[in-house]
CSV table of C-alpha atoms and ligand atoms in Angstrom, one decimal:
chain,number,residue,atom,x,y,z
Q,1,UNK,CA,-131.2,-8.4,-132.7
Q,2,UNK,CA,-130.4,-5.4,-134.8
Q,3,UNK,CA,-126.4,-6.4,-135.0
Q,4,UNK,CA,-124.4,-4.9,-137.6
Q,5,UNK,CA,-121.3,-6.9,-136.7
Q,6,UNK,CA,-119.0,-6.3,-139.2
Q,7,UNK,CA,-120.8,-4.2,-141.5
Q,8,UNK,CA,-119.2,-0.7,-142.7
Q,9,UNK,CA,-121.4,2.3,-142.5
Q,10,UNK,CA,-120.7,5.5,-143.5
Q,11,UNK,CA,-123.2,8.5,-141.8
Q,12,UNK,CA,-123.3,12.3,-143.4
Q,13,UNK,CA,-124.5,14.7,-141.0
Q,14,UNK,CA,-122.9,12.6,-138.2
Q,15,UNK,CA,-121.2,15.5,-136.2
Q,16,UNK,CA,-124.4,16.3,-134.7
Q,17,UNK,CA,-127.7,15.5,-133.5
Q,18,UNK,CA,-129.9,12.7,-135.3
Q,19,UNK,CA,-126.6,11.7,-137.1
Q,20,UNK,CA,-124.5,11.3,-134.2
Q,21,UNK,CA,-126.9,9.1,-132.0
Q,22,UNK,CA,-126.9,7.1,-135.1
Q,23,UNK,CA,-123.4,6.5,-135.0
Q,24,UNK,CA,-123.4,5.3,-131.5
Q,25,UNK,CA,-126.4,2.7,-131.7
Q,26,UNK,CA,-124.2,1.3,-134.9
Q,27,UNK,CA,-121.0,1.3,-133.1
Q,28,UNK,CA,-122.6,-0.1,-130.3
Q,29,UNK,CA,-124.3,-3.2,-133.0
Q,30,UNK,CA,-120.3,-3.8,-133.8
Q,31,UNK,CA,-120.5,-1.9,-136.7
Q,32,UNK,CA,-116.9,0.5,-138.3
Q,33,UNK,CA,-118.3,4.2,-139.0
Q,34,UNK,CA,-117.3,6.6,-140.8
Q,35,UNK,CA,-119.1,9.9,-139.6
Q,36,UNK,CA,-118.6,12.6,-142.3
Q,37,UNK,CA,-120.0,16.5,-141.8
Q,38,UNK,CA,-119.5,19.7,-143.1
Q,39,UNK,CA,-118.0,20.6,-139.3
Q,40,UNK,CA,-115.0,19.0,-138.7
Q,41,UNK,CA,-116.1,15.7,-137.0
Q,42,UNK,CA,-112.9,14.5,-135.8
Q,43,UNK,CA,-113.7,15.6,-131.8
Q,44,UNK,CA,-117.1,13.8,-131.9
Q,45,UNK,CA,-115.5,10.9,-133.9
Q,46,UNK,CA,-113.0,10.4,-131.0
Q,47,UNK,CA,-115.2,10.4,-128.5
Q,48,UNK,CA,-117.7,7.8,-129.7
Q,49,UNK,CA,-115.6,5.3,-131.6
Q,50,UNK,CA,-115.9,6.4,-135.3
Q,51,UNK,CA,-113.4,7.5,-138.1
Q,52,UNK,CA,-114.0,11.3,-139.2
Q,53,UNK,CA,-114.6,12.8,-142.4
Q,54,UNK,CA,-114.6,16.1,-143.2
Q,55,UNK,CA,-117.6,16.8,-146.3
Q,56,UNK,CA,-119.9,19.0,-148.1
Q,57,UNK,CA,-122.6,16.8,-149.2
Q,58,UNK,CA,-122.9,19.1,-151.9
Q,59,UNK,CA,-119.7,18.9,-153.8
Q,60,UNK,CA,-121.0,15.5,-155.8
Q,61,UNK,CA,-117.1,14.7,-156.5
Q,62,UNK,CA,-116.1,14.9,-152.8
Q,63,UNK,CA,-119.0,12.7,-151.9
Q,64,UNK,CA,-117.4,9.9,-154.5
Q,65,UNK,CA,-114.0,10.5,-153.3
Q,66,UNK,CA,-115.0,10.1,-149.4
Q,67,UNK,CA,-117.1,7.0,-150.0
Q,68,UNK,CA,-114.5,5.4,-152.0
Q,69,UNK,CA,-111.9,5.8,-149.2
Q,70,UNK,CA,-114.1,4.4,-146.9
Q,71,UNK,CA,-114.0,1.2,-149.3
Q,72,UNK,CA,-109.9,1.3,-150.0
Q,73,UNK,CA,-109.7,1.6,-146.1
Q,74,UNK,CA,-112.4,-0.5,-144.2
Q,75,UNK,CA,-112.7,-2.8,-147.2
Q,76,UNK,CA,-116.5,-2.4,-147.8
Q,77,UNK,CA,-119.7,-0.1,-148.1
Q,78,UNK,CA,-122.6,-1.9,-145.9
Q,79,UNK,CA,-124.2,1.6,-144.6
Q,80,UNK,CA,-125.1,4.5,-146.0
Q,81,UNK,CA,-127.0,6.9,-143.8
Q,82,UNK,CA,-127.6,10.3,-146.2
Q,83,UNK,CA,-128.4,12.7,-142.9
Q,84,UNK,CA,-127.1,15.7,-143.4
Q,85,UNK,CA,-129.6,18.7,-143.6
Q,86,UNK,CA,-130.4,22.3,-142.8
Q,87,UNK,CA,-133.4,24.0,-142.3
Q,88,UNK,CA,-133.0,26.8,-144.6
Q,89,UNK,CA,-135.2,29.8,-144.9
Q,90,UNK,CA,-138.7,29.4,-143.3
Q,91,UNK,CA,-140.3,32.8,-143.6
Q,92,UNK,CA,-143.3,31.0,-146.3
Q,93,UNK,CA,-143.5,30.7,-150.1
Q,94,UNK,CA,-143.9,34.3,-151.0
Q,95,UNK,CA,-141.0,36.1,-149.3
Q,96,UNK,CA,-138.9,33.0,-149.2
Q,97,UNK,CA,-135.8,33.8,-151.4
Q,98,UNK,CA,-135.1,31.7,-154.7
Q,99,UNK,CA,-131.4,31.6,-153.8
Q,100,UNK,CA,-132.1,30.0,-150.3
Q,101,UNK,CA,-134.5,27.6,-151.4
Q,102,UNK,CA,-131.7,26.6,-153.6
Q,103,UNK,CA,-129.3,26.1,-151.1
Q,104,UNK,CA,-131.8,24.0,-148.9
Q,105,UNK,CA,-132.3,22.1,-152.3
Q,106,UNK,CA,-128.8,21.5,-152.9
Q,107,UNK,CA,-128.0,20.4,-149.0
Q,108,UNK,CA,-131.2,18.2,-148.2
Q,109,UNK,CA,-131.9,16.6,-151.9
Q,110,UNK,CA,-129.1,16.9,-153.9
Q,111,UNK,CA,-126.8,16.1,-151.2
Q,112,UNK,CA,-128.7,12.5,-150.6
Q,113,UNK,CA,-128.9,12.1,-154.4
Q,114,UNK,CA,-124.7,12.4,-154.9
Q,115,UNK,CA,-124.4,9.8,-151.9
Q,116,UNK,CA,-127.0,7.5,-153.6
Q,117,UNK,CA,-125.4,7.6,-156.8
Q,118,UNK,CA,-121.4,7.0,-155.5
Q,119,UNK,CA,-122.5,4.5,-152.6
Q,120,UNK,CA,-124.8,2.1,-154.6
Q,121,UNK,CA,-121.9,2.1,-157.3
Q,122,UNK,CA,-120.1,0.4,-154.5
Q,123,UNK,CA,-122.1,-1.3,-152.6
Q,124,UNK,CA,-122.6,-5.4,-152.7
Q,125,UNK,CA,-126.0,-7.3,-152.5
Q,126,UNK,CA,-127.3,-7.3,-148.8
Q,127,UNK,CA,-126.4,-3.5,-148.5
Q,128,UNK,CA,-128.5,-0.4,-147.5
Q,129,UNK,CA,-129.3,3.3,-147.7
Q,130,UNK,CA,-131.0,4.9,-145.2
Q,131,UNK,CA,-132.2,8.7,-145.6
Q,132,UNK,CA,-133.1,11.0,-143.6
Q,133,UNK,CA,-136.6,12.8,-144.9
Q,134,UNK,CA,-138.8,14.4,-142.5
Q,135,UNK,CA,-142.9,15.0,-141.8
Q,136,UNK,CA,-142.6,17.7,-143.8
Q,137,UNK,CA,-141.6,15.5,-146.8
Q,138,UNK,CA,-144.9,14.1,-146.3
Q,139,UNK,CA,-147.5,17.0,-145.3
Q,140,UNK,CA,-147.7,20.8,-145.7
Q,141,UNK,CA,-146.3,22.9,-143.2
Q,142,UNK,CA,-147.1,26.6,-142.9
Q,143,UNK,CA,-143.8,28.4,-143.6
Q,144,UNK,CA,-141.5,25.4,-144.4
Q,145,UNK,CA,-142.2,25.1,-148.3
Q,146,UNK,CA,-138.6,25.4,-149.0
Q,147,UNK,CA,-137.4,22.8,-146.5
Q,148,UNK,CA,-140.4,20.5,-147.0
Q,149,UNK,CA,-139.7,20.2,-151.2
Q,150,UNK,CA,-136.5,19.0,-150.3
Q,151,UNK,CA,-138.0,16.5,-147.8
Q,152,UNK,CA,-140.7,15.4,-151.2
Q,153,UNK,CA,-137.9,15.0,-153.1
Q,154,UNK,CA,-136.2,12.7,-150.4
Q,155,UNK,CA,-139.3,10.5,-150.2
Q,156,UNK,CA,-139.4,10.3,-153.5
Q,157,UNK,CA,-136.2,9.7,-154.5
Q,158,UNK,CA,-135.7,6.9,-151.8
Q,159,UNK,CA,-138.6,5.2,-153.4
Q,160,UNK,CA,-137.6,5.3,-157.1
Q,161,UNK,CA,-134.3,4.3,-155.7
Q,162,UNK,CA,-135.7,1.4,-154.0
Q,163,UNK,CA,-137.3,-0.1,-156.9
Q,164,UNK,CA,-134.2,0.2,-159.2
Q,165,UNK,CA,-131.5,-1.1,-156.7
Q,166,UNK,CA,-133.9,-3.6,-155.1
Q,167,UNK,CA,-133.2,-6.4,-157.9
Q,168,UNK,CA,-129.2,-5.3,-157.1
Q,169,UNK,CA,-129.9,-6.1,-153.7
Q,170,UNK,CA,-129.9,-3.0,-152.1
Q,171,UNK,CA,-132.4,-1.3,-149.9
Q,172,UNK,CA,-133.4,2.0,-149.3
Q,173,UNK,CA,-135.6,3.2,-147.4
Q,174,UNK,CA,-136.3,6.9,-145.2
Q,175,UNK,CA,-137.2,8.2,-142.2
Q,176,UNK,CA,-139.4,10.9,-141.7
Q,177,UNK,CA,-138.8,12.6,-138.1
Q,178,UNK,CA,-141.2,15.1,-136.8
Q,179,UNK,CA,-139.3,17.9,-134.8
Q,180,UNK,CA,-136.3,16.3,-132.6
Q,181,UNK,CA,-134.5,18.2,-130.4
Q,182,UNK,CA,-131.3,18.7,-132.2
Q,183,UNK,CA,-129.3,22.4,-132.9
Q,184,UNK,CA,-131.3,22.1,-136.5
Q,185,UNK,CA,-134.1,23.2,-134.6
Q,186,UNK,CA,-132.3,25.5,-131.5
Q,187,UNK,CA,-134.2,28.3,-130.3
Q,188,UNK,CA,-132.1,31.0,-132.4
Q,189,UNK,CA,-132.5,31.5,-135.2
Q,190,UNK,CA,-136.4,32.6,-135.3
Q,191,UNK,CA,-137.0,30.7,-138.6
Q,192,UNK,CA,-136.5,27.5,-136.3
Q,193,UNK,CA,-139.8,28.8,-134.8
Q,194,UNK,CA,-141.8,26.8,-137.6
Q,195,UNK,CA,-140.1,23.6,-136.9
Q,196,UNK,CA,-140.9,23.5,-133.6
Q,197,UNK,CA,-144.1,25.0,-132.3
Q,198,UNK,CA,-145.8,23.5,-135.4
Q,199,UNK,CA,-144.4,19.6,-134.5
Q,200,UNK,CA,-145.7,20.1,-131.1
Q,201,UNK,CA,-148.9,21.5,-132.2
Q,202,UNK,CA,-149.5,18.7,-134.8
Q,203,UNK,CA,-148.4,15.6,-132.8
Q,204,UNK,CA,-149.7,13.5,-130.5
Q,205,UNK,CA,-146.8,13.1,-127.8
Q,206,UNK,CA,-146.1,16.2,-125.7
Q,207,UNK,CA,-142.6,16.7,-126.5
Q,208,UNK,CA,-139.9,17.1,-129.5
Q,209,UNK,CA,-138.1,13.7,-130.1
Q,210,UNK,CA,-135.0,12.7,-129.1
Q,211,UNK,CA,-132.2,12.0,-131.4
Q,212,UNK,CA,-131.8,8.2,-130.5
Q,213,UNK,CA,-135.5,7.8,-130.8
Q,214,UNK,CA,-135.0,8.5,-134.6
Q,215,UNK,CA,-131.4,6.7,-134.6
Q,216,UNK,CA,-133.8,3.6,-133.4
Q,217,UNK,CA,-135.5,3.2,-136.7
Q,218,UNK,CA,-132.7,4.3,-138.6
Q,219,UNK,CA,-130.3,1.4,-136.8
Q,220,UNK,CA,-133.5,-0.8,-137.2
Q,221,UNK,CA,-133.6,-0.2,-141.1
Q,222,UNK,CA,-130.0,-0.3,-141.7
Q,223,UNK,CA,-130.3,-4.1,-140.0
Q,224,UNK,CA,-131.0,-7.1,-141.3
Q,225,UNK,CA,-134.2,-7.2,-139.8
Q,226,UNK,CA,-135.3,-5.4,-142.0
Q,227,UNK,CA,-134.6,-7.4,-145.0
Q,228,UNK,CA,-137.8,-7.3,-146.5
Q,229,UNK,CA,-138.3,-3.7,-145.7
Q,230,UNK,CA,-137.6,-1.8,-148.6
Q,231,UNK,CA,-138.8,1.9,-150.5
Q,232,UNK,CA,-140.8,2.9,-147.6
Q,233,UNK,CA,-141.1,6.4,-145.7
Q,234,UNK,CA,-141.3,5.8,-142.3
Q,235,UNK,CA,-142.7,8.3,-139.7
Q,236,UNK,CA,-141.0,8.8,-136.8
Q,237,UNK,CA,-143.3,11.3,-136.0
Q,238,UNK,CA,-145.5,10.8,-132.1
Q,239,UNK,CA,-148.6,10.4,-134.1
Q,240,UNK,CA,-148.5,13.3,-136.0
Q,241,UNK,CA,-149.8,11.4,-139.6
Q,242,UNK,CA,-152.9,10.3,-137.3
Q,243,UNK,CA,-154.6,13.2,-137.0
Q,244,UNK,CA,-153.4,16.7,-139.2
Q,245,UNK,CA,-156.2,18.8,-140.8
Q,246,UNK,CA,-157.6,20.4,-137.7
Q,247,UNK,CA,-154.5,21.3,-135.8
Q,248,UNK,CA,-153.0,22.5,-138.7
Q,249,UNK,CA,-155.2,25.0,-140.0
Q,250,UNK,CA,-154.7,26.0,-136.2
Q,251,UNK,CA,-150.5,26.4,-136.8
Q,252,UNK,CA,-151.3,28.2,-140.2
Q,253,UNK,CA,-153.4,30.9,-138.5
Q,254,UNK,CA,-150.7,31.0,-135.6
Q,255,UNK,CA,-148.3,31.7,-138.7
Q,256,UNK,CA,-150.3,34.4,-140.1
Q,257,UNK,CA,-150.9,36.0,-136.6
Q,258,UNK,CA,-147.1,36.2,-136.5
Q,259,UNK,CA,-146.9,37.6,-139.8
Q,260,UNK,CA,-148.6,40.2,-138.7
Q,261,UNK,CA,-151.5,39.1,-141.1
Q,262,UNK,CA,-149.4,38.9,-144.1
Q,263,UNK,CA,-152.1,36.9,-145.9
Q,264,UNK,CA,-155.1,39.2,-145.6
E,301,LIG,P1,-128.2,18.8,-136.7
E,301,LIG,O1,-128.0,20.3,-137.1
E,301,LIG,O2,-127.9,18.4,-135.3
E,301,LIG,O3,-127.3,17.9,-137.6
E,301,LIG,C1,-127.2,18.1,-139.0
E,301,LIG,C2,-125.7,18.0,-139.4
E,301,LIG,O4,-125.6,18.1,-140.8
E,301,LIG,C3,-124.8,19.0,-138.7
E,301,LIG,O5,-123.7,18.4,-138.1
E,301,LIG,C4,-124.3,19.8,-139.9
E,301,LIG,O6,-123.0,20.3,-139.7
E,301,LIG,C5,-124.4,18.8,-141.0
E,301,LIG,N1,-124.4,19.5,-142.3
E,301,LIG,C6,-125.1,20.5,-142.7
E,301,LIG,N2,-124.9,20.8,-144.0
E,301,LIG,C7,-124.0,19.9,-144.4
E,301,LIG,C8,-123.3,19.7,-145.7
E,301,LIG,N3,-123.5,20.5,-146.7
E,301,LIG,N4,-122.5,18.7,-145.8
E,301,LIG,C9,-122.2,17.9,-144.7
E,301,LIG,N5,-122.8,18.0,-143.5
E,301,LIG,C10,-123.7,19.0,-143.4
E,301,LIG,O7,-129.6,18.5,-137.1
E,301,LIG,P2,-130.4,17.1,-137.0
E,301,LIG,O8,-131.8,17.4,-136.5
E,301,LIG,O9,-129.7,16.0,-136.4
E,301,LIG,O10,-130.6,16.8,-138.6
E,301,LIG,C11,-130.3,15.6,-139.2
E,301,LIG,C12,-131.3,15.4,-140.3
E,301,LIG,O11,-132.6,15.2,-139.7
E,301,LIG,C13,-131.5,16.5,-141.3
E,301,LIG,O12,-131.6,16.0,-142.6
E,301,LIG,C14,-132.8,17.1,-140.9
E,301,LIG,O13,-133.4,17.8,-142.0
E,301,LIG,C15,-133.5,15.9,-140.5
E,301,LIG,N6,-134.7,16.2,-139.6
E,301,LIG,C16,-134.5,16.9,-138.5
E,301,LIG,C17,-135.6,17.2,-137.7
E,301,LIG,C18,-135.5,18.0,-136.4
E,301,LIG,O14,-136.6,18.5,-136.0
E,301,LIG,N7,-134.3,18.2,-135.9
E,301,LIG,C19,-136.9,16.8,-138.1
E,301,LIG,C20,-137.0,16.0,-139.3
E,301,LIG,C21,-135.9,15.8,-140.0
């Protein structure tokens, strides 16, 4: 079940967190991974099995240049796992600067958009993409505007994707975590605040996930179970879509309170 024996996957982001836990559960399906971050991977790569890439998902020619190496070394492109985000600022919609929401922008959307565009190039029938999104790619959150139009764009882009590779043979699909306990969402800086209380106020499971609890339906995706799975958003989220409006007019008043009443 779930076996990715001799597939190739390649995982951006995969230094840390969500990414790395994905890496494991591959290698431990039989899968060859290439982890590729921003932060030197090579340590975490030795340690759990993989090959190491160093990458900014933002420099679109880099992204082509890694993902064709992973081809003219391992031979083929089963996997691609676009991970890699940051939080960026969080302080709400009007004092959020233009220049940071860019950056977020440029990480979280354009980053998955530059691995979409180079992997499905060379990618066979029977591959897949796998994106990471969020909950806040599919609600509002108090604060996270900037993080969570990235996360829209994700969703959306996976799904646009999905109907235009799926005739090529290639799936895409996201996952949309609610807060995990990773260092995206440490207790320093303060802007991680939003990510965190507000998960825990909104969901229905009384703790942050855990990395390999969203590597599970990542890995599950990225299988060929999942053949007929294909353009959908999947929540990851401890029943947070189940039940919103209420608590978050709660987390929204708890942001204002700390705001010191900003919106009055
Ligand atoms: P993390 O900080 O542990 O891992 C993110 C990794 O991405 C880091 O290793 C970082 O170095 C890398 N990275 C950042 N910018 C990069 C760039 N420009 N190029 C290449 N690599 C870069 O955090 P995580 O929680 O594992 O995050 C993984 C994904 O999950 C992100 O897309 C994040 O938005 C998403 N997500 C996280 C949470 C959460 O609460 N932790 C919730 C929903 C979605």
């Amino acid at each position: 079940m779930f076996q990715l024996d001799a597939k190739v996957a390649f995982i951006t982001g995969g230094g840390s967190g969500i990414g790395r836990a994905t890496a494991e559960r591959f290698i431990a399906a039989g899968a060859t991974v290439v982890i590729a971050d921003i932060v030197d991977p090579s340590a975490v790569a030795a340690e759990i099995g993989a090959h190491a890439a160093t990458l900014d998902v933002t420099d679109a020619a880099a992204v082509a240049t890694a993902l064709e190496d992973v081809v003219s070394r391992h031979g083929r492109l089963d996997i691609l796992v676009n991970n890699a985000g940051i939080i960026g600022p969080a302080t709400g919609l009007l004092s959020d600067s233009i220049e940071g929401t860019m950056g977020v922008l440029d990480v979280n959307l354009m980053g998955v958009l530059h691995g979409m565009k180079s992997g499905a190039r060379l990618m066979d029938s029977g591959s897949v993409i796998v994106n990471t999104a969020s909950m806040a790619g599919m609600v509002g959150f108090p604060g996270l505007s900037a993080y969570g139009m990235s996360k829209w764009g994700v969703v959306g882009l996976t799904k646009h994707a999905a109907v235009e590779l799926g005739p090529k043979g290639i799936r895409v699909n996201a996952v949309c975590p609610t807060g995990v306990d990773t260092p995206l969402v440490g207790d320093e800086p303060a802007d991680h605040w939003a990510v965190r209380s507000q998960s825990l106020a909104n969901q229905h499971v009384d703790r942050l996930a855990f990395p390999g609890e969203v590597a599970a339906a990542i890995h599950f995706l990225a299988s060929d179970d999942a053949m007929m799975i294909n353009g959908h958003a999947l929540p990851v989220d401890g029943g947070m879509g189940a039940g919103l409006s209420v608590q978050l007019i709660e987390a929204a008043t708890m942001q204002s309170t700390r705001d010191g009443d900003a919106f009055q």
